[in-house]
Structure formats: C-alpha cells, structure tokens
GROMACS .gro file of C-alpha atoms in nm:
model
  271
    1UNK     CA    1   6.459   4.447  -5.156
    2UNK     CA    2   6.412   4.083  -5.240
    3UNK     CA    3   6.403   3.980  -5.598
    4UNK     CA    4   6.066   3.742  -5.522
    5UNK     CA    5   5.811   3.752  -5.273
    6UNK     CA    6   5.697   3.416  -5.154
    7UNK     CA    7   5.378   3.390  -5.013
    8UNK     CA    8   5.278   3.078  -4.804
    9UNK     CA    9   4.997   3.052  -4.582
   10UNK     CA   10   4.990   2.780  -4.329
   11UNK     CA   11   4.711   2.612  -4.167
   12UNK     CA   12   4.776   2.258  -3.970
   13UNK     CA   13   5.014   2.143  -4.212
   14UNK     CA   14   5.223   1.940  -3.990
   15UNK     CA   15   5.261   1.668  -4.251
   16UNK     CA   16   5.408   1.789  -4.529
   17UNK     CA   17   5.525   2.201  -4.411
   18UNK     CA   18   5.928   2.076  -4.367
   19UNK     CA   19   5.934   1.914  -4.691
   20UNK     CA   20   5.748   2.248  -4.844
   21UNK     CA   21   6.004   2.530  -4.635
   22UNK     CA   22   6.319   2.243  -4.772
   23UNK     CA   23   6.187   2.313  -5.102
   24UNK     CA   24   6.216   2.704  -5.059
   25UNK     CA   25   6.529   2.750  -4.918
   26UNK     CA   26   6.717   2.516  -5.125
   27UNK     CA   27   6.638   2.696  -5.438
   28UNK     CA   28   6.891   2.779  -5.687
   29UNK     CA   29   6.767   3.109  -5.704
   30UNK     CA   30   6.846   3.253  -5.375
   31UNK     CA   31   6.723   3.612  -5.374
   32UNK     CA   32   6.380   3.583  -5.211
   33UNK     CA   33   6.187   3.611  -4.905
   34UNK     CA   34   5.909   3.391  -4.707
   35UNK     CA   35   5.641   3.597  -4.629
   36UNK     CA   36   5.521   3.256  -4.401
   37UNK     CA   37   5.158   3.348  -4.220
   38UNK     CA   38   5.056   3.072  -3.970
   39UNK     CA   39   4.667   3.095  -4.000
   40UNK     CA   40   4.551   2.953  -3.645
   41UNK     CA   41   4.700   2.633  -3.654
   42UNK     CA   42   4.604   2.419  -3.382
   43UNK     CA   43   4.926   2.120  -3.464
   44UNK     CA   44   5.257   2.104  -3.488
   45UNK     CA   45   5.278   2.368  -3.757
   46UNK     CA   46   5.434   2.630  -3.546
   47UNK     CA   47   5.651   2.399  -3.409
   48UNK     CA   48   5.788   2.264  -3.771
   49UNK     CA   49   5.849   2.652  -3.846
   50UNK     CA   50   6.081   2.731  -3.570
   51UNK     CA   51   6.309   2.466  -3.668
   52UNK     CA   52   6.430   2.680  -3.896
   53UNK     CA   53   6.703   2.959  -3.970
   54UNK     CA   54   6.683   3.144  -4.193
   55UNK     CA   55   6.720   3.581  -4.250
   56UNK     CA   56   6.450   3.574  -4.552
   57UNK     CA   57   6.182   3.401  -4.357
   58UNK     CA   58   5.940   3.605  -4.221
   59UNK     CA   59   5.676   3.472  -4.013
   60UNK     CA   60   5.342   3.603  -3.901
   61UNK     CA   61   5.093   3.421  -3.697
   62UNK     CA   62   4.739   3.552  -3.717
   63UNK     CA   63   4.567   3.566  -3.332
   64UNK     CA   64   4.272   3.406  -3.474
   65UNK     CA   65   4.216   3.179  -3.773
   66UNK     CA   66   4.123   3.420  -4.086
   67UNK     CA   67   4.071   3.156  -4.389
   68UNK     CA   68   4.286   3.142  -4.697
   69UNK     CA   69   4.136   3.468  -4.850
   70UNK     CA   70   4.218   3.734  -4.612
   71UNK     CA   71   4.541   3.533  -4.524
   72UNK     CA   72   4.659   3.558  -4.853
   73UNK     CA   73   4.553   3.915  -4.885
   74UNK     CA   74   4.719   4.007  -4.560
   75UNK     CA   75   5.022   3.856  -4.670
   76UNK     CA   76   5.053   4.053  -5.008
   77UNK     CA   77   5.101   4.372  -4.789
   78UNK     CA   78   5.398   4.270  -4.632
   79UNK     CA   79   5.521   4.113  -4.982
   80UNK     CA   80   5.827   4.366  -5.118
   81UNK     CA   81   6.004   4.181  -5.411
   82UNK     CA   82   5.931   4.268  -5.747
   83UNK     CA   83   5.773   3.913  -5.814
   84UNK     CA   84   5.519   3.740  -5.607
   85UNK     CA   85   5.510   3.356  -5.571
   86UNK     CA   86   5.246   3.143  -5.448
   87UNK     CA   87   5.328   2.833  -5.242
   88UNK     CA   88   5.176   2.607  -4.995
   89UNK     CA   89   5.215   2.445  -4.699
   90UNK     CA   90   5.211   2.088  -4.877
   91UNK     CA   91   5.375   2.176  -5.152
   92UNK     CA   92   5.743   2.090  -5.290
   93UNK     CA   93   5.904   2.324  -5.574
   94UNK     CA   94   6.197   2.231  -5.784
   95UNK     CA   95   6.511   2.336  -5.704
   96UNK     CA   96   6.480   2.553  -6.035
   97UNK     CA   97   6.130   2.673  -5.977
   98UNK     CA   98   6.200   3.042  -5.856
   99UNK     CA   99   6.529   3.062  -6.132
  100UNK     CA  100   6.314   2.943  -6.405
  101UNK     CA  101   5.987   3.176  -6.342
  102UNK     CA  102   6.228   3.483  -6.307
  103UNK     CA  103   6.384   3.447  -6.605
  104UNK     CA  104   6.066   3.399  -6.782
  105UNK     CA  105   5.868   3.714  -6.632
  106UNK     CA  106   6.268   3.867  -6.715
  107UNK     CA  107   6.233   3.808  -7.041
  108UNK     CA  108   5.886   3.845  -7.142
  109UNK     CA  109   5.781   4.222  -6.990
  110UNK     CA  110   5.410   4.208  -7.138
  111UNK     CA  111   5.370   3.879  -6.894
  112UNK     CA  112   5.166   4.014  -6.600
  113UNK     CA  113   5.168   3.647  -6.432
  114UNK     CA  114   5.269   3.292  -6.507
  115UNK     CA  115   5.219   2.946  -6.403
  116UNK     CA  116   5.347   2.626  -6.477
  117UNK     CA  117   5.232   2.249  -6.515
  118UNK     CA  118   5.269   1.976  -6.304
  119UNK     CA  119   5.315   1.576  -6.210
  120UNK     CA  120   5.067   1.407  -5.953
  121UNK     CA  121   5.237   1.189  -5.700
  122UNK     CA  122   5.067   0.952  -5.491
  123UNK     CA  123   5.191   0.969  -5.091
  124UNK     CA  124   5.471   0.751  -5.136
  125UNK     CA  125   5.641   1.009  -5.354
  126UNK     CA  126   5.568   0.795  -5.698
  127UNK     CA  127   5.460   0.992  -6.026
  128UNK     CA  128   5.114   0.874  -6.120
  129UNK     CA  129   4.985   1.173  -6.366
  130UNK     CA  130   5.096   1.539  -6.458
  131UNK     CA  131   4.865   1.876  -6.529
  132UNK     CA  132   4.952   2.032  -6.861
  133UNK     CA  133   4.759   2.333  -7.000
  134UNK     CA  134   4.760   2.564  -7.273
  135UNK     CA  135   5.076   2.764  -7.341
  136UNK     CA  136   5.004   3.111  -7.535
  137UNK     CA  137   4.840   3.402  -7.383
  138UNK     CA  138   4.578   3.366  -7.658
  139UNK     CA  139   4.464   3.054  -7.618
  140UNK     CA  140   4.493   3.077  -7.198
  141UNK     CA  141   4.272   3.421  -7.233
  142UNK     CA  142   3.992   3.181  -7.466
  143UNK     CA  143   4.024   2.881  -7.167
  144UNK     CA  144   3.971   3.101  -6.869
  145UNK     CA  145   3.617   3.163  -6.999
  146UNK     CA  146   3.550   2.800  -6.901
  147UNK     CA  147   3.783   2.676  -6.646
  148UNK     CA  148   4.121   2.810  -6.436
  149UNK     CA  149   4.425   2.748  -6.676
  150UNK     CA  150   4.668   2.807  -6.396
  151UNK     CA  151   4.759   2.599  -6.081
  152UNK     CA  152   4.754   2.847  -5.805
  153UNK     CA  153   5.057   2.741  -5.601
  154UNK     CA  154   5.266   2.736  -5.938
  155UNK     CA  155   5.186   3.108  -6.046
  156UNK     CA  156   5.434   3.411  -5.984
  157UNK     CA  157   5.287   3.712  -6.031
  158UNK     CA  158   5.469   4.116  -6.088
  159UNK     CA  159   5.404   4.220  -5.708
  160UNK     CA  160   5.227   4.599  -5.832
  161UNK     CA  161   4.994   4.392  -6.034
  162UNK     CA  162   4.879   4.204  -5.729
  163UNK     CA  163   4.839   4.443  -5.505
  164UNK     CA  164   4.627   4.633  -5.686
  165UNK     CA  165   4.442   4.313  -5.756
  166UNK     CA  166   4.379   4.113  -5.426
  167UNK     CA  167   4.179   3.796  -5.399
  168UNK     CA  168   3.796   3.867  -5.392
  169UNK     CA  169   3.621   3.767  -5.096
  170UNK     CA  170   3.307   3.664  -5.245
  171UNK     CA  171   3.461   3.403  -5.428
  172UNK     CA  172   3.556   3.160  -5.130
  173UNK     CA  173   3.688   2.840  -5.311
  174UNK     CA  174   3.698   3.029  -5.658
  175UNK     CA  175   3.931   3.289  -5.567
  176UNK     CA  176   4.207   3.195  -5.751
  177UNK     CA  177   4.025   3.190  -6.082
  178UNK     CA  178   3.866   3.503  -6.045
  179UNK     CA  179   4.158   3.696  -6.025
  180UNK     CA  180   4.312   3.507  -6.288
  181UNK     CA  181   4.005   3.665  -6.532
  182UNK     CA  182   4.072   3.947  -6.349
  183UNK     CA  183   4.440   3.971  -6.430
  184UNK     CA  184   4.408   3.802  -6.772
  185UNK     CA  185   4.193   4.145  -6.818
  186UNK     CA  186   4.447   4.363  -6.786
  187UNK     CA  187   4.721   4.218  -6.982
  188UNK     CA  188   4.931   3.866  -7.145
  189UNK     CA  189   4.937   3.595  -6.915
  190UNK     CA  190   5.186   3.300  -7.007
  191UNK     CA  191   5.263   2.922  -6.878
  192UNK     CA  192   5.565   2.702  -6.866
  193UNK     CA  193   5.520   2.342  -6.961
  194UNK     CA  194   5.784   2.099  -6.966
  195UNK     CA  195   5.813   1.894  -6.611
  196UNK     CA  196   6.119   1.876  -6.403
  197UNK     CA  197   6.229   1.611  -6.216
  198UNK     CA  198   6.171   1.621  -5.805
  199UNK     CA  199   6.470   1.653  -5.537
  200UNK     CA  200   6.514   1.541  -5.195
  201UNK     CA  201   6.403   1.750  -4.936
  202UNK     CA  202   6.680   1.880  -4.664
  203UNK     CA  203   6.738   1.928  -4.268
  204UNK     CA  204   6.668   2.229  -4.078
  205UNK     CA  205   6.799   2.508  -3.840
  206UNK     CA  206   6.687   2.637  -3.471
  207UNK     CA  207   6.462   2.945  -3.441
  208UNK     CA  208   6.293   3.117  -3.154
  209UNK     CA  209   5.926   3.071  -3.027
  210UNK     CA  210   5.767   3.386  -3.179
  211UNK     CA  211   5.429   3.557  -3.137
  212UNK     CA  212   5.165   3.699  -3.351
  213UNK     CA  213   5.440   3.930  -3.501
  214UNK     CA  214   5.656   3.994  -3.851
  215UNK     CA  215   6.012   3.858  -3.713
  216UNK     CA  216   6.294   3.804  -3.982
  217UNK     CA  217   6.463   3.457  -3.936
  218UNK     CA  218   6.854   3.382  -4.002
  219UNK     CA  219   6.919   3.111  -4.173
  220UNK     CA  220   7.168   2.841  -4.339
  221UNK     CA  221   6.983   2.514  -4.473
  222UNK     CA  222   7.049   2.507  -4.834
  223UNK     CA  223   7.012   2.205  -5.109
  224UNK     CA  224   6.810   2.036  -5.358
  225UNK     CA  225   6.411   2.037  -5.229
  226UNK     CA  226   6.073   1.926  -5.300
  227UNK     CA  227   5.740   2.131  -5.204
  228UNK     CA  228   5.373   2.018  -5.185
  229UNK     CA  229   5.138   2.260  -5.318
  230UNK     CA  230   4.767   2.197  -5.254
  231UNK     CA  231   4.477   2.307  -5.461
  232UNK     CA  232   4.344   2.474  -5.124
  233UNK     CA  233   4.264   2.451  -4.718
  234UNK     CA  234   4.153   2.093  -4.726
  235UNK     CA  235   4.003   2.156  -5.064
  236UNK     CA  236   3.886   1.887  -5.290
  237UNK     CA  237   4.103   1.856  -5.623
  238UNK     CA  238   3.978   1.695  -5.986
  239UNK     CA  239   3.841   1.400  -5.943
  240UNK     CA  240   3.775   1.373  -5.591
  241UNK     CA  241   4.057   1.352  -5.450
  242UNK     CA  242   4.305   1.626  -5.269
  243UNK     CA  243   4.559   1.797  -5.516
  244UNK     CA  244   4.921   1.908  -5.411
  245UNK     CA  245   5.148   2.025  -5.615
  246UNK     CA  246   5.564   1.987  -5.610
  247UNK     CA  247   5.749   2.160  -5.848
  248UNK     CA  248   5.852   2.480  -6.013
  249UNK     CA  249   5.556   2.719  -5.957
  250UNK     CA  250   5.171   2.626  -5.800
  251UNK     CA  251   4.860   2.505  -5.928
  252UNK     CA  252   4.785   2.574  -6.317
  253UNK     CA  253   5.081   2.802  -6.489
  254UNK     CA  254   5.143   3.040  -6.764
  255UNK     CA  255   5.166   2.957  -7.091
  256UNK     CA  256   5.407   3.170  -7.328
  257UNK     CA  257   5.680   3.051  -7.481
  258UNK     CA  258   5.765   2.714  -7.363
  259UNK     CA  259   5.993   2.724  -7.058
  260UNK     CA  260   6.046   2.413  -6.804
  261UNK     CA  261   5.762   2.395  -6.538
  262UNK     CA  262   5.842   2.270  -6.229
  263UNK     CA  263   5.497   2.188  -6.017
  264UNK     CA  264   5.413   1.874  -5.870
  265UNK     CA  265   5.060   1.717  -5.764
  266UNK     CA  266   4.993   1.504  -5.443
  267UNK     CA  267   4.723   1.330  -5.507
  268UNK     CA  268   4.519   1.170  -5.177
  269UNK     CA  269   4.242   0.969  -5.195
  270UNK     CA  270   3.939   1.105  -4.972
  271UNK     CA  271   3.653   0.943  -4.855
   0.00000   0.00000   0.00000
C-alpha cells in the first residue's frame, strides 16, 4: 500500500490538468497514488490524461457527470494509503508538498488533518497575493466557528478518519467546511505556513484510451512541478474572482507547529 492517497477529481479541465498531473508525479516524495476520477468531461480532459505513464495513476471515469460531492466521495473508497490528499485539476503543488505534509502528520500523531497556506498568481504565472491562516489547533478550532481555516486542495487528511467522515451532501458548495467542523470535532487539526517557491511543470508519457473503469497506469515522468488547485467546479473564490491554488497542499491548511506550506492561488478575473 501507498504511503498517500491522492484524490483528484476532474471535470473539463483541459487548461491547466497537465500542469496539475506534472506537479504530482514530480514530487520528491514518491510513494503515492492518483486516485484520478474524470467526472463527465465533455473536453480534452480525457485526452490530457492518457498522455501519461505512470503505475500509481489510477483513473476512473464516471458514465455520467456526478458533481464534486459524490465524486469526491466515490473516490475516497478506492483511496488505500494511510494519508489522503486533496488536489485539483487546476492546481500545481510544490515539488515538496507531499514530503513536507507527511512528515508533519509523521510527527504530530494527535493531527487528524492539515492544510497549508498559499500565494495567488495571476494567469501569467506572476505572484500577486498569498492565503495565510491561523497556525495552532486552538486557535483554528475558535476560527472554524466563523469561516473555513483550511484551503481544500492543500489539506491531507489520515485516510480512516475520512472515510468514516465523507463530504455531506447537503452542503453543495460548503462541503469542505463542514467536514472540517466535523473533523475539527473529533480531534487537533494543524496548518503549515511558510510559502515555497513554484517549479516548472514537466512532459508526459503515452497511455491507453480507457473506459469507465479503475486501470493502474505505468509510468516514468519525473521532475520539479507546479499544480493549480481551485477553490471548486467553476466556483467563485474571495473576492469575486476564481481561486486556484499551486503549492504544497490545497485550499486553507493546518496550522500546528510551523512547517513550510506549499499551496498556490490562481486567481482569474470573472465577469
């Protein structure tokens, strides 16, 4: 079994997916696998996907499009690694990301999840802002009574704590912070602040047309990467505008102790 779980849900992310999957398998930390779930995508997404390689990919296609909730949910069953990380289809992580979040949840064994913070990038690629929240399970268990502390691309979560706490259905659009309170409930949540610096994403490898099944991939791309995470399907981030995140771990992080957080924001204007 894998050492981390990564769970990705795709849906018509033809524009930034590569750059996301160059992230993941260029990580330093190379014991993982891609639990990948192609949601209906009616673009190139499926296309992107088979480009590559790779023996820890796994990739599902839903027949019909189920929306993020029961995606995700779907995709924690087939998640077997003893941590669980959330990514997205527009999202770049760190190089460091998965290293840095295992050694944390390592280290700290009363940490049931944890996020980390994040820079905003415009689409060019320049740094025009960063995300920073709290950083100590007391003061993240205070916040969460009034808004998310975590970024929900960023988080890695212990696997038997997720499945035995899936996203909640009737809270499309909220999901992520109710099971944060949820979690939060049950034990110390912590968050990793400082921000890394991005890497270039890298090329890809050949795989076969597959169909609405769990197929392993083999695979060889390795190298510094960047991932996109975004706040949601389409969603709309702070301040109007659409939110990805690059970097170590998704949207909003864990806060205990003070280990390097490597999450990224796109940030889009809409109209």
């Amino acid at each position: 079994m894998p050492k981390v779980s990564i769970l990705m849900p795709v849906y018509n992310a033809e524009q930034y997916l590569s750059q996301a999957l160059d992230s993941i398998v260029s990580q330093s930390f190379e014991d993982w696998e891609l639990i990948l779930i192609n949601d209906g995508s009616t673009d190139r997404s499926e296309s992107i996907i088979m480009d590559y390689d790779d023996e820890r990919i796994f990739y599902i296609k839903n027949p019909v499009n189920l929306k993020l909730i029961k995606t995700l949910n779907k995709g924690i069953d087939y998640c077997g690694g003893q941590y669980i990380a959330r990514m997205d289809a527009d999202d770049i992580c760190h190089p460091d990301r998965l290293k840095r979040q295992v050694e944390f949840l390592d280290s700290h064994p009363q940490v049931l999840m944890c996020g980390t913070a994040a820079a905003v990038i415009d689409n060019s690629g320049k740094k025009t802002g960063h995300i920073h929240n709290l950083t100590s399970d007391d003061y993240l268990q205070i916040n969460l009574m009034f808004s998310p502390s975590f970024i929900h691309p960023s988080m890695m979560i212990r696997t038997e704590v997720l499945k035995q706490n899936k996203y909640d259905e009737a809270y499309k659009h909220v999901e992520d912070y109710e099971l944060w309170c949820r979690i939060a409930k049950l034990g110390k949540v912590g968050l990793m602040r400082k921000m890394q610096p991005l890497a270039p994403a890298l090329g890809k490898k050949q795989l076969p047309v597959l169909e609405d099944k769990y197929v392993a991939i083999s695979a060889q791309a390795k190298g510094a990467a960047v991932l996109r995470c975004p706040v949601g399907h389409g969603q709309k981030g702070q301040g109007g505008v659409n939110m990805r995140c690059l970097g170590l771990v998704g949207h909003g992080g864990l806060a205990v102790g003070g280990d390097a957080a490597l999450c990224i924001a796109h940030q889009q204007g809409v109209a």
